[in-house]
Amino acid sequence: MLLAGVVTRLWLATRQTRHVARHRNTVPPEFADRIGETSHRRAADYTLARIRFDVVSLLFDSAVLVGLTLLGGLQALSELASAVASSDFVRQLLLVGMVAALLALLDLPFTLWRQFVLESRFGFNRMTLRLFASDAAKGVVLAVVLGLPLLSALLWLMAEAGRYWWLWGWGLWVVFNVCVMLLFPTVIAPMFNKFTPLADQSLAERIHALARRTGFSLNGLFVMDGSKRSAHGNAYFTGLGKNKRIVFFDTLLSRLAPEEIEAVLAHELGHFKHRHITKRLVFAFAVSLAFFALLGWLAQQTWFYTGLGVMPALDGRNDALALILFFLVTPVFTFPFTPVASWYSRKHEFEADRYASEQTDPANLISALVKLYDDNAATLTPDPVHSAFYDSHPPATLRIGRLRAAAS
Ligand SMILES: [Zn+2]
């Protein structure tokens, strides 16, 4: 499965490279009046550079996965944890901690390279090494504060809750995720960014008018200092229930005209009106129930451990091992479903676009999108197969085409 996945990804990367390179010098006619040739070439070069980076990290990650499982890496760490730890419970926590630390360390050069070489080369990086280090430190603190209690509770359930521990484990997972979503806008996100209420009164009035028109109860309009990390612009909804707020990146506000911002927001409201967020949440929880049930069964099977290069302990619990193996190996088996998830996401994007074009002038969303493609150096000429497989958003030509049809 791993090999088939790697070959598929390499094949898709090759297709995308060829397609983007072939169209590097010609702006698609639909965009010729708004996007210059220099911009178009820059987008192509950025796309190509990112594919090369993705291929290298794909090969590296696959090697790490094989090293940890079939080549005995996890077994060695497990023996190390047994030698050091005093109790069975500490041994298991230690093992998860070591694996998490190892994976984070191996990933570090890639993250640094992406931010300070790749993104810098195209003028997107605004981060200093100092900010990077402080983000990383906060990330570690968050992982320990949130992750350690969750992991301890899960290990305890696996040991004590009997045959149906996975049902309890799933319940814990759902509660944990809902809590994180509730805490995110007011506690977690402000650890990394400053959020200030939108100061531009005429823009705020325009947005409130849109919210009233569409019957959306809004609990706040905030601007986030996204520019301290990256030049990429964005806008998002956050929070649950009555706690909903809209967050604009300052980079987005500085580039779009008020009527374009309204159109982007109308698109976001479209996601909300069509209940995309709720649908996704319900779907994610349903899938995680199936995964917990599967884990409950796999954890009992000796071949699950031995087949992946580890010897389960005969005199202690193997719950941490089961969790780690499951976490490492699941993506290999879910990869074939990527196109289904991408298709589902693109369907939602079309629905949100349609909603936006009913609520505001489609011309505004079109011009906002063109600016965003241009600013973010997003390619206008993706390979159709690559796009169908991975893209969460419809390709530019198709998306703008539909909006133009709605406008006329
Ligand atoms: Zn969207």
Short mmCIF file of N, CA and C in Angstrom, two decimals, residues 29-198:
data_model
loop_
_atom_site.label_atom_id
_atom_site.label_comp_id
_atom_site.label_asym_id
_atom_site.label_seq_id
_atom_site.Cartn_x
_atom_site.Cartn_y
_atom_site.Cartn_z
N PRO A 29 -6.60 32.61 -21.59
CA PRO A 29 -7.30 33.77 -22.16
C PRO A 29 -8.32 34.40 -21.21
N GLU A 30 -8.98 33.59 -20.35
CA GLU A 30 -9.98 34.15 -19.43
C GLU A 30 -9.37 35.15 -18.44
N PHE A 31 -8.04 35.04 -18.23
CA PHE A 31 -7.40 35.88 -17.22
C PHE A 31 -6.47 36.91 -17.84
N ALA A 32 -6.35 36.86 -19.17
CA ALA A 32 -5.32 37.66 -19.85
C ALA A 32 -5.44 39.15 -19.56
N ASP A 33 -6.68 39.63 -19.35
CA ASP A 33 -6.84 41.07 -19.12
C ASP A 33 -6.48 41.47 -17.70
N ARG A 34 -6.34 40.51 -16.77
CA ARG A 34 -6.12 40.90 -15.37
C ARG A 34 -4.81 40.40 -14.78
N ILE A 35 -4.24 39.35 -15.35
CA ILE A 35 -2.99 38.83 -14.77
C ILE A 35 -1.88 38.92 -15.81
N GLY A 36 -0.80 39.57 -15.41
CA GLY A 36 0.31 39.79 -16.33
C GLY A 36 1.16 38.54 -16.51
N GLU A 37 2.01 38.56 -17.55
CA GLU A 37 2.83 37.38 -17.83
C GLU A 37 3.85 37.11 -16.73
N THR A 38 4.38 38.19 -16.15
CA THR A 38 5.39 38.02 -15.09
C THR A 38 4.77 37.31 -13.88
N SER A 39 3.57 37.76 -13.50
CA SER A 39 2.85 37.13 -12.39
C SER A 39 2.58 35.67 -12.69
N HIS A 40 2.15 35.41 -13.91
CA HIS A 40 1.81 34.04 -14.30
C HIS A 40 3.03 33.13 -14.22
N ARG A 41 4.17 33.65 -14.69
CA ARG A 41 5.41 32.85 -14.62
C ARG A 41 5.81 32.62 -13.17
N ARG A 42 5.66 33.64 -12.35
CA ARG A 42 6.02 33.51 -10.93
C ARG A 42 5.16 32.43 -10.29
N ALA A 43 3.84 32.42 -10.59
CA ALA A 43 2.95 31.39 -10.04
C ALA A 43 3.39 30.01 -10.48
N ALA A 44 3.78 29.89 -11.76
CA ALA A 44 4.24 28.58 -12.26
C ALA A 44 5.51 28.15 -11.51
N ASP A 45 6.45 29.08 -11.36
CA ASP A 45 7.71 28.73 -10.69
C ASP A 45 7.49 28.35 -9.22
N TYR A 46 6.57 29.07 -8.59
CA TYR A 46 6.26 28.77 -7.19
C TYR A 46 5.62 27.38 -7.08
N THR A 47 4.68 27.09 -7.97
CA THR A 47 4.03 25.76 -7.97
C THR A 47 5.07 24.66 -8.19
N LEU A 48 5.96 24.87 -9.17
CA LEU A 48 6.97 23.85 -9.47
C LEU A 48 7.92 23.65 -8.29
N ALA A 49 8.32 24.74 -7.65
CA ALA A 49 9.24 24.64 -6.51
C ALA A 49 8.57 23.87 -5.36
N ARG A 50 7.27 24.11 -5.20
CA ARG A 50 6.58 23.40 -4.11
C ARG A 50 6.43 21.92 -4.40
N ILE A 51 6.22 21.57 -5.67
CA ILE A 51 6.13 20.13 -6.00
C ILE A 51 7.46 19.44 -5.70
N ARG A 52 8.57 20.08 -6.11
CA ARG A 52 9.89 19.47 -5.85
C ARG A 52 10.07 19.25 -4.35
N PHE A 53 9.71 20.26 -3.58
CA PHE A 53 9.81 20.15 -2.12
C PHE A 53 8.94 19.00 -1.60
N ASP A 54 7.70 18.92 -2.10
CA ASP A 54 6.78 17.87 -1.64
C ASP A 54 7.30 16.47 -1.98
N VAL A 55 7.93 16.34 -3.16
CA VAL A 55 8.46 15.03 -3.55
C VAL A 55 9.57 14.61 -2.60
N VAL A 56 10.48 15.54 -2.30
CA VAL A 56 11.57 15.21 -1.38
C VAL A 56 11.00 14.82 -0.01
N SER A 57 10.04 15.61 0.50
CA SER A 57 9.54 15.27 1.84
C SER A 57 8.72 13.98 1.82
N LEU A 58 8.04 13.71 0.70
CA LEU A 58 7.30 12.43 0.59
C LEU A 58 8.25 11.24 0.70
N LEU A 59 9.37 11.32 -0.04
CA LEU A 59 10.32 10.20 -0.02
C LEU A 59 10.93 10.05 1.37
N PHE A 60 11.26 11.18 1.98
CA PHE A 60 11.85 11.14 3.31
C PHE A 60 10.87 10.55 4.33
N ASP A 61 9.61 11.06 4.32
CA ASP A 61 8.60 10.56 5.27
C ASP A 61 8.35 9.07 5.10
N SER A 62 8.34 8.61 3.85
CA SER A 62 8.11 7.18 3.62
C SER A 62 9.27 6.37 4.18
N ALA A 63 10.50 6.87 4.00
CA ALA A 63 11.66 6.18 4.55
C ALA A 63 11.57 6.13 6.08
N VAL A 64 11.15 7.23 6.70
CA VAL A 64 11.00 7.27 8.16
C VAL A 64 9.98 6.23 8.61
N LEU A 65 8.87 6.15 7.88
CA LEU A 65 7.82 5.20 8.25
C LEU A 65 8.34 3.77 8.20
N VAL A 66 9.06 3.43 7.13
CA VAL A 66 9.62 2.08 7.01
C VAL A 66 10.67 1.85 8.11
N GLY A 67 11.48 2.88 8.36
CA GLY A 67 12.51 2.78 9.40
C GLY A 67 11.92 2.52 10.77
N LEU A 68 10.83 3.21 11.08
CA LEU A 68 10.21 3.05 12.39
C LEU A 68 9.52 1.70 12.54
N THR A 69 8.94 1.20 11.45
CA THR A 69 8.16 -0.04 11.56
C THR A 69 9.00 -1.25 11.16
N LEU A 70 9.06 -1.54 9.86
CA LEU A 70 9.68 -2.78 9.40
C LEU A 70 11.16 -2.88 9.77
N LEU A 71 11.86 -1.74 9.82
CA LEU A 71 13.30 -1.80 10.11
C LEU A 71 13.62 -1.72 11.60
N GLY A 72 12.59 -1.70 12.44
CA GLY A 72 12.84 -1.88 13.87
C GLY A 72 13.06 -0.63 14.70
N GLY A 73 12.81 0.55 14.16
CA GLY A 73 13.01 1.79 14.92
C GLY A 73 12.13 1.85 16.16
N LEU A 74 10.86 1.54 15.98
CA LEU A 74 9.92 1.61 17.10
C LEU A 74 10.26 0.55 18.15
N GLN A 75 10.68 -0.63 17.68
CA GLN A 75 11.08 -1.69 18.60
C GLN A 75 12.24 -1.22 19.49
N ALA A 76 13.22 -0.55 18.87
CA ALA A 76 14.38 -0.05 19.63
C ALA A 76 13.93 0.99 20.67
N LEU A 77 13.04 1.90 20.27
CA LEU A 77 12.55 2.91 21.21
C LEU A 77 11.77 2.26 22.34
N SER A 78 11.00 1.23 21.98
CA SER A 78 10.20 0.53 22.98
C SER A 78 11.11 -0.15 24.02
N GLU A 79 12.20 -0.74 23.55
CA GLU A 79 13.15 -1.39 24.47
C GLU A 79 13.82 -0.34 25.36
N LEU A 80 14.13 0.82 24.76
CA LEU A 80 14.74 1.90 25.52
C LEU A 80 13.79 2.37 26.63
N ALA A 81 12.51 2.54 26.26
CA ALA A 81 11.51 2.99 27.25
C ALA A 81 11.39 1.98 28.39
N SER A 82 11.42 0.67 28.04
CA SER A 82 11.33 -0.37 29.08
C SER A 82 12.52 -0.31 30.03
N ALA A 83 13.69 -0.02 29.47
CA ALA A 83 14.91 0.01 30.29
C ALA A 83 14.91 1.18 31.27
N VAL A 84 14.27 2.29 30.87
CA VAL A 84 14.35 3.51 31.67
C VAL A 84 13.20 3.63 32.67
N ALA A 85 11.99 3.23 32.24
CA ALA A 85 10.79 3.57 33.03
C ALA A 85 10.61 2.68 34.25
N SER A 86 10.02 3.29 35.27
CA SER A 86 9.80 2.56 36.51
C SER A 86 8.49 1.77 36.47
N SER A 87 7.44 2.36 35.91
CA SER A 87 6.16 1.65 35.88
C SER A 87 5.68 1.47 34.45
N ASP A 88 4.70 0.60 34.29
CA ASP A 88 4.15 0.29 32.99
C ASP A 88 3.54 1.54 32.35
N PHE A 89 2.87 2.35 33.18
CA PHE A 89 2.19 3.54 32.67
C PHE A 89 3.20 4.58 32.19
N VAL A 90 4.24 4.80 33.00
CA VAL A 90 5.30 5.76 32.62
C VAL A 90 6.00 5.29 31.36
N ARG A 91 6.24 3.98 31.27
CA ARG A 91 6.91 3.43 30.09
C ARG A 91 6.12 3.78 28.82
N GLN A 92 4.79 3.67 28.92
CA GLN A 92 3.95 3.93 27.73
C GLN A 92 3.94 5.41 27.37
N LEU A 93 3.83 6.28 28.41
CA LEU A 93 3.86 7.72 28.14
C LEU A 93 5.18 8.11 27.50
N LEU A 94 6.25 7.54 28.06
CA LEU A 94 7.60 7.84 27.58
C LEU A 94 7.76 7.43 26.11
N LEU A 95 7.23 6.27 25.79
CA LEU A 95 7.34 5.78 24.42
C LEU A 95 6.65 6.74 23.44
N VAL A 96 5.42 7.15 23.76
CA VAL A 96 4.70 8.09 22.88
C VAL A 96 5.47 9.40 22.79
N GLY A 97 5.98 9.87 23.94
CA GLY A 97 6.74 11.12 23.96
C GLY A 97 7.98 11.05 23.07
N MET A 98 8.70 9.92 23.14
CA MET A 98 9.90 9.77 22.33
C MET A 98 9.58 9.75 20.84
N VAL A 99 8.52 9.03 20.49
CA VAL A 99 8.15 8.97 19.06
C VAL A 99 7.73 10.34 18.57
N ALA A 100 6.91 11.06 19.38
CA ALA A 100 6.44 12.38 18.98
C ALA A 100 7.63 13.33 18.82
N ALA A 101 8.57 13.28 19.76
CA ALA A 101 9.74 14.16 19.70
C ALA A 101 10.59 13.83 18.48
N LEU A 102 10.78 12.55 18.22
CA LEU A 102 11.58 12.13 17.07
C LEU A 102 10.96 12.62 15.77
N LEU A 103 9.63 12.43 15.63
CA LEU A 103 8.96 12.86 14.40
C LEU A 103 9.05 14.38 14.23
N ALA A 104 8.91 15.10 15.34
CA ALA A 104 8.98 16.57 15.26
C ALA A 104 10.38 17.01 14.85
N LEU A 105 11.40 16.36 15.41
CA LEU A 105 12.79 16.73 15.07
C LEU A 105 13.10 16.43 13.61
N LEU A 106 12.62 15.28 13.12
CA LEU A 106 12.88 14.93 11.73
C LEU A 106 12.18 15.88 10.77
N ASP A 107 11.05 16.42 11.23
CA ASP A 107 10.26 17.32 10.38
C ASP A 107 10.84 18.74 10.38
N LEU A 108 11.58 19.06 11.43
CA LEU A 108 12.07 20.44 11.62
C LEU A 108 12.85 21.01 10.42
N PRO A 109 13.85 20.27 9.88
CA PRO A 109 14.58 20.84 8.74
C PRO A 109 13.66 21.17 7.56
N PHE A 110 12.62 20.35 7.37
CA PHE A 110 11.70 20.59 6.26
C PHE A 110 10.87 21.86 6.50
N THR A 111 10.38 22.01 7.73
CA THR A 111 9.60 23.21 8.04
C THR A 111 10.46 24.46 7.88
N LEU A 112 11.71 24.39 8.38
CA LEU A 112 12.62 25.53 8.26
C LEU A 112 12.89 25.86 6.80
N TRP A 113 13.16 24.83 6.03
CA TRP A 113 13.45 25.03 4.61
C TRP A 113 12.25 25.66 3.91
N ARG A 114 11.06 25.14 4.17
CA ARG A 114 9.87 25.65 3.50
C ARG A 114 9.67 27.14 3.82
N GLN A 115 9.80 27.47 5.10
CA GLN A 115 9.53 28.84 5.51
C GLN A 115 10.64 29.80 5.08
N PHE A 116 11.89 29.42 5.35
CA PHE A 116 12.98 30.39 5.20
C PHE A 116 13.71 30.30 3.86
N VAL A 117 13.47 29.24 3.10
CA VAL A 117 14.08 29.18 1.78
C VAL A 117 13.01 29.30 0.70
N LEU A 118 12.08 28.34 0.69
CA LEU A 118 11.07 28.31 -0.38
C LEU A 118 10.16 29.55 -0.34
N GLU A 119 9.52 29.79 0.80
CA GLU A 119 8.60 30.92 0.91
C GLU A 119 9.36 32.25 0.78
N SER A 120 10.58 32.31 1.30
CA SER A 120 11.37 33.54 1.20
C SER A 120 11.71 33.86 -0.24
N ARG A 121 12.04 32.82 -1.01
CA ARG A 121 12.46 33.05 -2.39
C ARG A 121 11.35 33.73 -3.19
N PHE A 122 10.09 33.43 -2.84
CA PHE A 122 8.99 34.03 -3.58
C PHE A 122 8.37 35.21 -2.83
N GLY A 123 9.07 35.65 -1.80
CA GLY A 123 8.64 36.87 -1.11
C GLY A 123 7.46 36.68 -0.17
N PHE A 124 7.15 35.44 0.23
CA PHE A 124 6.00 35.22 1.10
C PHE A 124 6.36 35.20 2.58
N ASN A 125 7.63 34.86 2.87
CA ASN A 125 7.98 34.73 4.29
C ASN A 125 8.14 36.09 4.97
N ARG A 126 7.48 36.27 6.12
CA ARG A 126 7.66 37.49 6.89
C ARG A 126 8.16 37.14 8.28
N MET A 127 8.47 35.85 8.49
CA MET A 127 8.81 35.37 9.82
C MET A 127 10.30 35.55 10.11
N THR A 128 10.63 35.86 11.37
CA THR A 128 12.02 35.85 11.77
C THR A 128 12.29 34.50 12.44
N LEU A 129 13.57 34.15 12.56
CA LEU A 129 13.92 32.90 13.23
C LEU A 129 13.44 32.92 14.68
N ARG A 130 13.49 34.13 15.26
CA ARG A 130 13.07 34.30 16.64
C ARG A 130 11.58 33.96 16.81
N LEU A 131 10.75 34.48 15.89
CA LEU A 131 9.32 34.18 15.95
C LEU A 131 9.08 32.69 15.72
N PHE A 132 9.85 32.11 14.80
CA PHE A 132 9.73 30.69 14.53
C PHE A 132 10.00 29.89 15.81
N ALA A 133 11.07 30.26 16.52
CA ALA A 133 11.43 29.55 17.75
C ALA A 133 10.35 29.73 18.81
N SER A 134 9.80 30.94 18.93
CA SER A 134 8.79 31.15 19.98
C SER A 134 7.50 30.40 19.62
N ASP A 135 7.14 30.35 18.32
CA ASP A 135 5.98 29.54 17.89
C ASP A 135 6.19 28.07 18.25
N ALA A 136 7.41 27.59 17.97
CA ALA A 136 7.71 26.18 18.22
C ALA A 136 7.60 25.88 19.72
N ALA A 137 8.13 26.80 20.55
CA ALA A 137 8.08 26.59 22.00
C ALA A 137 6.63 26.56 22.49
N LYS A 138 5.81 27.50 21.99
CA LYS A 138 4.39 27.50 22.37
C LYS A 138 3.70 26.23 21.90
N GLY A 139 4.09 25.77 20.71
CA GLY A 139 3.51 24.54 20.18
C GLY A 139 3.80 23.35 21.09
N VAL A 140 5.03 23.29 21.59
CA VAL A 140 5.41 22.20 22.49
C VAL A 140 4.59 22.28 23.78
N VAL A 141 4.47 23.49 24.33
CA VAL A 141 3.71 23.67 25.56
C VAL A 141 2.26 23.22 25.35
N LEU A 142 1.66 23.67 24.24
CA LEU A 142 0.28 23.28 23.94
C LEU A 142 0.14 21.77 23.81
N ALA A 143 1.10 21.16 23.10
CA ALA A 143 1.04 19.72 22.88
C ALA A 143 1.09 18.99 24.22
N VAL A 144 1.91 19.48 25.14
CA VAL A 144 2.02 18.82 26.45
C VAL A 144 0.75 19.07 27.28
N VAL A 145 0.32 20.35 27.33
CA VAL A 145 -0.84 20.70 28.16
C VAL A 145 -2.12 20.01 27.67
N LEU A 146 -2.31 19.95 26.35
CA LEU A 146 -3.52 19.32 25.82
C LEU A 146 -3.33 17.83 25.59
N GLY A 147 -2.15 17.46 25.09
CA GLY A 147 -1.93 16.09 24.65
C GLY A 147 -1.71 15.11 25.80
N LEU A 148 -0.97 15.55 26.82
CA LEU A 148 -0.64 14.62 27.90
C LEU A 148 -1.87 14.12 28.66
N PRO A 149 -2.80 15.03 29.07
CA PRO A 149 -4.00 14.53 29.75
C PRO A 149 -4.84 13.62 28.84
N LEU A 150 -4.94 14.00 27.55
CA LEU A 150 -5.73 13.17 26.62
C LEU A 150 -5.12 11.78 26.50
N LEU A 151 -3.80 11.74 26.30
CA LEU A 151 -3.11 10.47 26.16
C LEU A 151 -3.24 9.63 27.43
N SER A 152 -3.05 10.27 28.59
CA SER A 152 -3.15 9.52 29.85
C SER A 152 -4.55 8.92 30.01
N ALA A 153 -5.57 9.74 29.71
CA ALA A 153 -6.95 9.27 29.84
C ALA A 153 -7.21 8.11 28.89
N LEU A 154 -6.69 8.22 27.68
CA LEU A 154 -6.89 7.18 26.67
C LEU A 154 -6.21 5.87 27.10
N LEU A 155 -4.98 5.98 27.58
CA LEU A 155 -4.26 4.78 28.02
C LEU A 155 -4.96 4.14 29.20
N TRP A 156 -5.50 5.00 30.08
CA TRP A 156 -6.22 4.47 31.24
C TRP A 156 -7.48 3.72 30.79
N LEU A 157 -8.23 4.31 29.85
CA LEU A 157 -9.43 3.64 29.32
C LEU A 157 -9.07 2.31 28.67
N MET A 158 -8.00 2.29 27.90
CA MET A 158 -7.60 1.07 27.21
C MET A 158 -7.29 -0.04 28.21
N ALA A 159 -6.73 0.35 29.36
CA ALA A 159 -6.34 -0.65 30.35
C ALA A 159 -7.52 -1.06 31.24
N GLU A 160 -8.43 -0.11 31.51
CA GLU A 160 -9.42 -0.35 32.55
C GLU A 160 -10.87 -0.49 32.08
N ALA A 161 -11.18 0.03 30.89
CA ALA A 161 -12.61 0.11 30.52
C ALA A 161 -13.15 -1.15 29.85
N GLY A 162 -12.32 -2.18 29.76
CA GLY A 162 -12.81 -3.45 29.25
C GLY A 162 -12.90 -3.51 27.74
N ARG A 163 -13.70 -4.45 27.27
CA ARG A 163 -13.78 -4.77 25.86
C ARG A 163 -14.20 -3.59 24.99
N TYR A 164 -15.12 -2.80 25.53
CA TYR A 164 -15.64 -1.69 24.73
C TYR A 164 -14.96 -0.36 25.05
N TRP A 165 -13.69 -0.44 25.45
CA TRP A 165 -12.96 0.78 25.78
C TRP A 165 -13.01 1.78 24.64
N TRP A 166 -13.03 1.27 23.38
CA TRP A 166 -12.93 2.16 22.21
C TRP A 166 -14.14 3.07 22.08
N LEU A 167 -15.29 2.59 22.62
CA LEU A 167 -16.48 3.43 22.60
C LEU A 167 -16.30 4.62 23.55
N TRP A 168 -15.77 4.32 24.74
CA TRP A 168 -15.45 5.39 25.69
C TRP A 168 -14.36 6.30 25.14
N GLY A 169 -13.37 5.68 24.51
CA GLY A 169 -12.27 6.43 23.92
C GLY A 169 -12.78 7.42 22.87
N TRP A 170 -13.74 6.95 22.08
CA TRP A 170 -14.31 7.82 21.06
C TRP A 170 -15.07 8.98 21.70
N GLY A 171 -15.84 8.66 22.77
CA GLY A 171 -16.57 9.71 23.49
C GLY A 171 -15.61 10.78 24.02
N LEU A 172 -14.50 10.31 24.57
CA LEU A 172 -13.48 11.22 25.08
C LEU A 172 -12.94 12.09 23.95
N TRP A 173 -12.70 11.47 22.81
CA TRP A 173 -12.17 12.15 21.63
C TRP A 173 -13.11 13.27 21.17
N VAL A 174 -14.42 12.96 21.13
CA VAL A 174 -15.41 13.94 20.70
C VAL A 174 -15.44 15.12 21.67
N VAL A 175 -15.50 14.80 22.98
CA VAL A 175 -15.55 15.87 23.99
C VAL A 175 -14.28 16.73 23.91
N PHE A 176 -13.15 16.07 23.77
CA PHE A 176 -11.88 16.80 23.68
C PHE A 176 -11.87 17.76 22.49
N ASN A 177 -12.32 17.27 21.34
CA ASN A 177 -12.31 18.11 20.14
C ASN A 177 -13.26 19.28 20.24
N VAL A 178 -14.45 19.02 20.81
CA VAL A 178 -15.41 20.12 20.97
C VAL A 178 -14.83 21.18 21.91
N CYS A 179 -14.17 20.74 22.99
CA CYS A 179 -13.56 21.69 23.93
C CYS A 179 -12.49 22.53 23.22
N VAL A 180 -11.66 21.87 22.42
CA VAL A 180 -10.60 22.61 21.72
C VAL A 180 -11.23 23.64 20.76
N MET A 181 -12.31 23.24 20.08
CA MET A 181 -12.97 24.17 19.16
C MET A 181 -13.55 25.36 19.91
N LEU A 182 -14.09 25.11 21.12
CA LEU A 182 -14.65 26.21 21.91
C LEU A 182 -13.56 27.14 22.42
N LEU A 183 -12.41 26.54 22.77
CA LEU A 183 -11.32 27.34 23.33
C LEU A 183 -10.48 28.03 22.27
N PHE A 184 -10.55 27.52 21.03
CA PHE A 184 -9.64 28.01 20.00
C PHE A 184 -9.69 29.53 19.80
N PRO A 185 -10.90 30.10 19.51
CA PRO A 185 -10.89 31.54 19.19
C PRO A 185 -10.44 32.43 20.33
N THR A 186 -10.77 32.09 21.57
CA THR A 186 -10.49 33.01 22.66
C THR A 186 -9.21 32.68 23.44
N VAL A 187 -8.76 31.42 23.38
CA VAL A 187 -7.59 31.06 24.19
C VAL A 187 -6.38 30.65 23.33
N ILE A 188 -6.60 29.75 22.37
CA ILE A 188 -5.45 29.20 21.66
C ILE A 188 -4.94 30.15 20.57
N ALA A 189 -5.84 30.61 19.69
CA ALA A 189 -5.40 31.49 18.59
C ALA A 189 -4.70 32.76 19.11
N PRO A 190 -5.21 33.41 20.19
CA PRO A 190 -4.52 34.62 20.67
C PRO A 190 -3.12 34.36 21.23
N MET A 191 -2.75 33.10 21.47
CA MET A 191 -1.38 32.82 21.90
C MET A 191 -0.40 33.11 20.76
N PHE A 192 -0.90 33.01 19.53
CA PHE A 192 -0.02 33.14 18.37
C PHE A 192 -0.20 34.45 17.61
N ASN A 193 -1.39 35.03 17.71
CA ASN A 193 -1.67 36.24 16.93
C ASN A 193 -2.44 37.26 17.75
N LYS A 194 -2.35 38.51 17.28
CA LYS A 194 -3.16 39.57 17.88
C LYS A 194 -4.45 39.68 17.10
N PHE A 195 -5.57 39.78 17.82
CA PHE A 195 -6.87 39.97 17.17
C PHE A 195 -7.42 41.32 17.61
N THR A 196 -7.67 42.20 16.66
CA THR A 196 -8.24 43.49 17.00
C THR A 196 -9.58 43.63 16.29
N PRO A 197 -10.57 44.24 16.96
CA PRO A 197 -11.85 44.45 16.30
C PRO A 197 -11.64 45.28 15.03
N LEU A 198 -12.40 44.96 14.01
CA LEU A 198 -12.29 45.67 12.74
C LEU A 198 -12.54 47.16 12.95
#
